[in-house]
XYZ file of C-alpha atoms in Angstrom:
329
model
C 114.875 64.111 -4.883
C 111.685 63.802 -6.759
C 112.690 60.402 -8.099
C 113.633 59.349 -4.580
C 110.295 60.422 -3.205
C 108.460 58.636 -5.996
C 110.431 55.473 -5.374
C 109.658 55.687 -1.651
C 105.920 56.235 -2.283
C 105.875 53.337 -4.711
C 107.554 51.071 -2.185
C 105.209 52.235 0.609
C 102.112 51.712 -1.556
C 103.306 48.234 -2.475
C 103.713 47.340 1.188
C 100.241 48.666 1.989
C 98.786 46.577 -0.800
C 100.585 43.542 0.577
C 99.046 44.135 4.050
C 95.434 44.362 2.834
C 94.940 40.616 2.279
C 96.341 39.912 5.743
C 93.700 42.174 7.326
C 90.925 40.283 5.465
C 92.287 36.906 6.538
C 92.254 37.897 10.221
C 88.901 39.740 10.142
C 86.781 36.806 8.970
C 87.838 34.323 11.718
C 87.367 37.043 14.313
C 83.888 37.703 12.954
C 83.053 33.993 13.074
C 84.408 33.727 16.599
C 82.247 36.662 17.770
C 79.160 35.189 16.098
C 79.836 31.794 17.710
C 80.234 33.396 21.125
C 76.955 35.269 20.636
C 75.167 32.077 19.581
C 76.469 30.171 22.593
C 75.583 33.056 24.897
C 72.104 33.357 23.368
C 71.596 29.605 23.710
C 72.643 29.728 27.344
C 70.291 32.620 28.077
C 67.378 30.894 26.328
C 68.064 27.596 28.060
C 68.292 29.326 31.428
C 65.076 31.251 30.743
C 63.134 28.084 29.943
C 64.638 26.070 32.796
C 61.720 26.912 35.194
C 59.262 25.637 32.554
C 61.222 22.419 32.181
C 61.355 21.870 35.936
C 57.626 22.603 36.232
C 56.834 20.013 33.537
C 58.959 17.413 35.339
C 57.219 18.206 38.643
C 53.819 17.957 36.954
C 54.746 14.546 35.566
C 55.728 13.503 39.085
C 52.484 14.956 40.544
C 54.443 17.552 42.529
C 53.965 21.299 42.959
C 54.290 23.034 39.571
C 54.411 26.659 40.733
C 57.527 28.762 40.097
C 58.855 32.187 41.006
C 58.191 34.715 38.245
C 61.240 36.668 39.435
C 63.482 33.983 37.898
C 61.909 34.489 34.466
C 62.767 37.307 32.039
C 60.125 40.001 31.604
C 59.554 38.959 27.982
C 58.524 35.457 29.071
C 56.410 36.243 32.129
C 53.133 36.366 30.199
C 54.050 32.998 28.692
C 54.721 31.734 32.221
C 51.261 32.834 33.342
C 49.656 31.146 30.364
C 51.654 28.030 31.197
C 50.289 28.090 34.745
C 46.733 28.520 33.446
C 47.255 25.517 31.174
C 48.532 23.428 34.087
C 45.501 24.407 36.172
C 43.155 23.506 33.312
C 44.865 20.123 32.979
C 44.478 19.544 36.720
C 40.774 20.371 36.571
C 40.317 18.054 33.599
C 42.179 15.337 35.473
C 39.913 15.721 38.507
C 36.810 15.676 36.314
C 38.041 12.519 34.619
C 38.700 10.855 37.973
C 35.265 11.867 39.223
C 33.636 10.516 36.056
C 35.561 7.282 36.520
C 34.379 6.991 40.126
C 30.798 7.660 39.087
C 31.076 4.991 36.398
C 32.345 2.460 38.943
C 29.534 3.448 41.333
C 27.011 3.024 38.532
C 28.291 -0.439 37.596
C 28.490 -1.480 41.251
C 24.972 -0.185 41.907
C 23.523 -1.978 38.894
C 25.187 -5.223 39.941
C 23.950 -4.887 43.507
C 20.381 -3.921 42.674
C 19.921 -6.497 39.921
C 21.461 -9.343 41.873
C 18.732 -9.494 44.539
C 15.643 -9.832 42.292
C 17.459 -12.096 39.823
C 18.634 -14.370 42.637
C 15.050 -14.677 43.904
C 13.721 -15.319 40.390
C 16.340 -17.983 39.770
C 15.841 -19.734 43.113
C 12.043 -19.741 43.037
C 11.853 -20.804 39.375
C 14.262 -23.686 39.967
C 12.192 -24.809 42.951
C 9.044 -24.781 40.804
C 10.702 -26.631 37.930
C 12.057 -29.307 40.270
C 8.618 -29.770 41.879
C 9.973 -28.842 45.308
C 7.164 -26.380 46.068
C 3.911 -27.583 47.631
C 0.965 -27.035 45.329
C -0.729 -24.617 47.705
C 2.377 -22.344 47.618
C 2.963 -22.356 43.875
C 0.783 -19.287 43.335
C 2.684 -17.362 45.993
C 6.014 -18.316 44.390
C 4.790 -17.201 40.970
C 3.594 -13.875 42.381
C 7.008 -13.314 43.977
C 8.795 -14.127 40.713
C 6.508 -11.724 38.849
C 7.067 -8.952 41.404
C 10.856 -9.359 41.321
C 10.827 -9.381 37.509
C 8.936 -6.060 37.542
C 11.542 -4.612 39.929
C 14.406 -5.722 37.653
C 12.567 -4.355 34.626
C 11.980 -1.014 36.394
C 15.686 -0.781 37.204
C 16.649 -1.466 33.583
C 14.110 1.139 32.388
C 15.474 3.709 34.851
C 19.017 2.955 33.782
C 18.044 3.330 30.127
C 16.382 6.675 30.892
C 19.441 7.831 32.823
C 21.834 6.918 30.009
C 19.551 8.483 27.387
C 19.436 11.906 29.028
C 23.170 11.693 29.760
C 23.911 11.505 26.029
C 25.281 14.841 24.681
C 22.913 14.798 21.704
C 19.742 14.440 23.787
C 17.167 17.103 22.872
C 14.392 18.497 25.104
C 10.836 18.993 23.820
C 10.287 22.430 25.338
C 6.885 24.108 25.642
C 6.124 27.592 26.888
C 3.479 27.075 29.583
C 2.082 28.640 32.736
C 4.133 26.913 35.432
C 1.489 27.730 38.099
C -1.194 25.898 36.143
C 1.181 23.026 35.380
C 2.041 22.583 39.085
C -1.634 22.755 40.058
C -2.582 20.044 37.550
C 0.307 17.778 38.526
C -0.593 17.775 42.224
C -4.314 17.491 41.450
C -3.522 14.190 39.748
C -1.132 13.171 42.547
C -3.515 14.125 45.370
C -5.540 10.843 45.504
C -2.309 8.853 45.973
C -1.096 11.255 48.694
C -4.385 10.948 50.573
C -4.504 7.149 50.106
C -1.166 6.906 51.931
C -2.595 9.104 54.703
C -0.344 12.060 53.936
C -1.373 15.710 53.806
C -0.684 18.285 51.109
C -0.172 22.027 51.492
C 0.333 23.953 48.274
C 1.013 27.666 47.772
C 0.955 29.154 44.272
C 1.099 32.774 43.052
C -2.152 34.208 41.709
C -0.609 35.626 38.542
C 0.697 33.346 35.768
C 4.427 32.681 35.532
C 5.606 31.363 32.199
C 8.542 29.115 31.553
C 9.768 26.643 28.952
C 9.904 23.039 30.138
C 9.739 19.529 28.774
C 6.501 18.556 30.525
C 6.999 14.794 30.313
C 10.517 15.003 31.744
C 9.636 17.528 34.424
C 6.762 15.324 35.596
C 9.479 12.838 36.454
C 11.377 15.381 38.552
C 8.356 16.207 40.715
C 7.300 12.550 40.798
C 10.701 11.399 42.086
C 10.791 13.992 44.873
C 7.220 13.354 46.044
C 7.642 9.568 45.834
C 10.749 9.790 48.021
C 8.712 11.646 50.620
C 5.859 9.109 50.480
C 8.198 6.110 50.721
C 10.434 7.199 53.571
C 8.079 9.022 55.946
C 5.340 7.825 58.317
C 1.608 8.393 57.905
C 0.434 11.870 58.791
C 3.445 13.587 57.190
C 2.659 16.806 55.324
C 4.064 17.460 51.867
C 4.642 21.177 51.196
C 4.694 22.702 47.722
C 5.487 26.352 47.114
C 6.035 28.190 43.836
C 7.339 31.752 43.498
C 9.107 34.114 41.110
C 12.296 35.972 41.973
C 14.793 37.869 39.799
C 13.638 36.293 36.514
C 13.648 32.821 38.054
C 10.918 30.320 38.873
C 11.545 28.683 42.231
C 9.898 25.514 43.550
C 10.110 24.510 47.185
C 9.219 20.842 47.729
C 9.434 19.815 51.363
C 7.960 17.630 54.104
C 7.927 17.481 57.907
C 8.813 13.797 58.118
C 11.829 12.033 59.604
C 14.369 14.119 57.677
C 17.471 13.054 55.766
C 20.843 11.954 57.075
C 23.750 14.278 56.238
C 25.627 11.551 54.391
C 22.630 10.823 52.175
C 21.962 14.533 51.606
C 25.546 15.163 50.448
C 25.416 12.372 47.870
C 21.702 12.270 47.067
C 22.225 13.111 43.388
C 24.832 10.416 42.781
C 23.570 7.208 41.144
C 22.477 4.442 43.517
C 22.563 6.535 46.684
C 19.455 5.613 48.650
C 20.616 5.492 52.266
C 21.370 2.391 54.350
C 17.799 1.943 55.549
C 16.363 2.145 52.042
C 19.077 0.171 50.339
C 17.059 -2.984 50.913
C 13.804 -1.361 49.821
C 12.638 -3.360 46.838
C 11.096 -0.235 45.296
C 14.226 1.935 45.521
C 16.681 1.815 42.611
C 18.865 4.790 43.522
C 18.607 6.482 40.122
C 15.596 8.735 40.679
C 17.368 11.787 42.087
C 20.277 11.462 39.643
C 17.763 11.566 36.802
C 15.947 14.512 38.418
C 19.158 16.525 38.688
C 20.104 15.817 35.070
C 16.648 16.870 33.841
C 16.812 20.145 35.770
C 20.332 20.737 34.453
C 19.114 20.217 30.881
C 16.613 23.018 31.575
C 19.560 25.276 32.623
C 18.324 25.156 36.209
C 19.543 23.914 39.587
C 18.204 21.529 42.212
C 19.580 21.325 45.754
C 18.702 19.769 49.082
C 18.829 22.501 51.687
C 21.347 21.849 54.453
C 19.154 23.692 56.950
C 15.460 23.378 56.013
C 13.083 26.217 56.858
C 11.128 26.105 60.097
C 8.505 23.376 59.951
C 10.368 21.387 57.300
C 12.507 18.281 57.844
C 13.566 17.829 54.230
C 13.555 20.650 51.664
C 14.319 20.557 47.952
C 14.749 23.804 46.022
C 14.479 23.918 42.219
C 15.312 27.052 40.226
C 14.574 27.522 36.525
C 15.005 30.578 34.280
C 11.718 32.385 33.680
C 10.517 32.955 30.138
C 9.340 36.551 29.715
């Protein structure tokens, strides 16, 4: 019996040993199959998760709406989705800024062409007439004076354009000085007063009694005030009053430069700081080049300030400019 049991155990053990390799052969393909299924499933889930991003990119390329429902995105990717939306918005803003810059460049080129063409046409025509002896002798002096005047206008336009491009350059540096802005304003309008009176205008100026200090580039800021006052003197009738008011408020220095003249059209007011915007009636003014207010705005911006034309001027004013600069303590 013992020998029989031993023989049976030996036979059973041999069979078990024969089955072991079969289990290993079947286990490995099953393992590979499970891994493959998991990979395919994972790929499907990932692809489905990123499908809203892909559709949004396609819509953005087609200039369509790029928004998507966050409910269709797994929780783990929702922060990524928000960041994606922020990136799209930033790209849209950059695109708009680029388009605006392109439009301003076209306006600048168009304005230069328009404003240079008139004086150069006159210079060419009058000089040709003089060279060809077609001008009576008694009118030659008048022709020469006209040529000289138109040459000065063209030169002034080129100078203004050069100044505009210079301060537009990113590397342009201000020459700042800490000064009493009250005293500076007083001196500027003291020098300007004879010209204001000569054109039969009036001047009302209101300054605080105590000093208010700020850092400005005096030479550049002279140009800001000059451009605003000159606009008032050019486009208003005799007897107009120019108002100047300076005050301090919440660590800011605020200028009010206004007049009680004919006022400003809404269309001109909205685009006054764009290059070559001078208004229809002043477009043919030989002294207007349309760059003055653009330069003024850029100068104020370089001083970390703002300049605006008030939509509704205060009582007694027809046109009102407001300039704000940070005060230097």
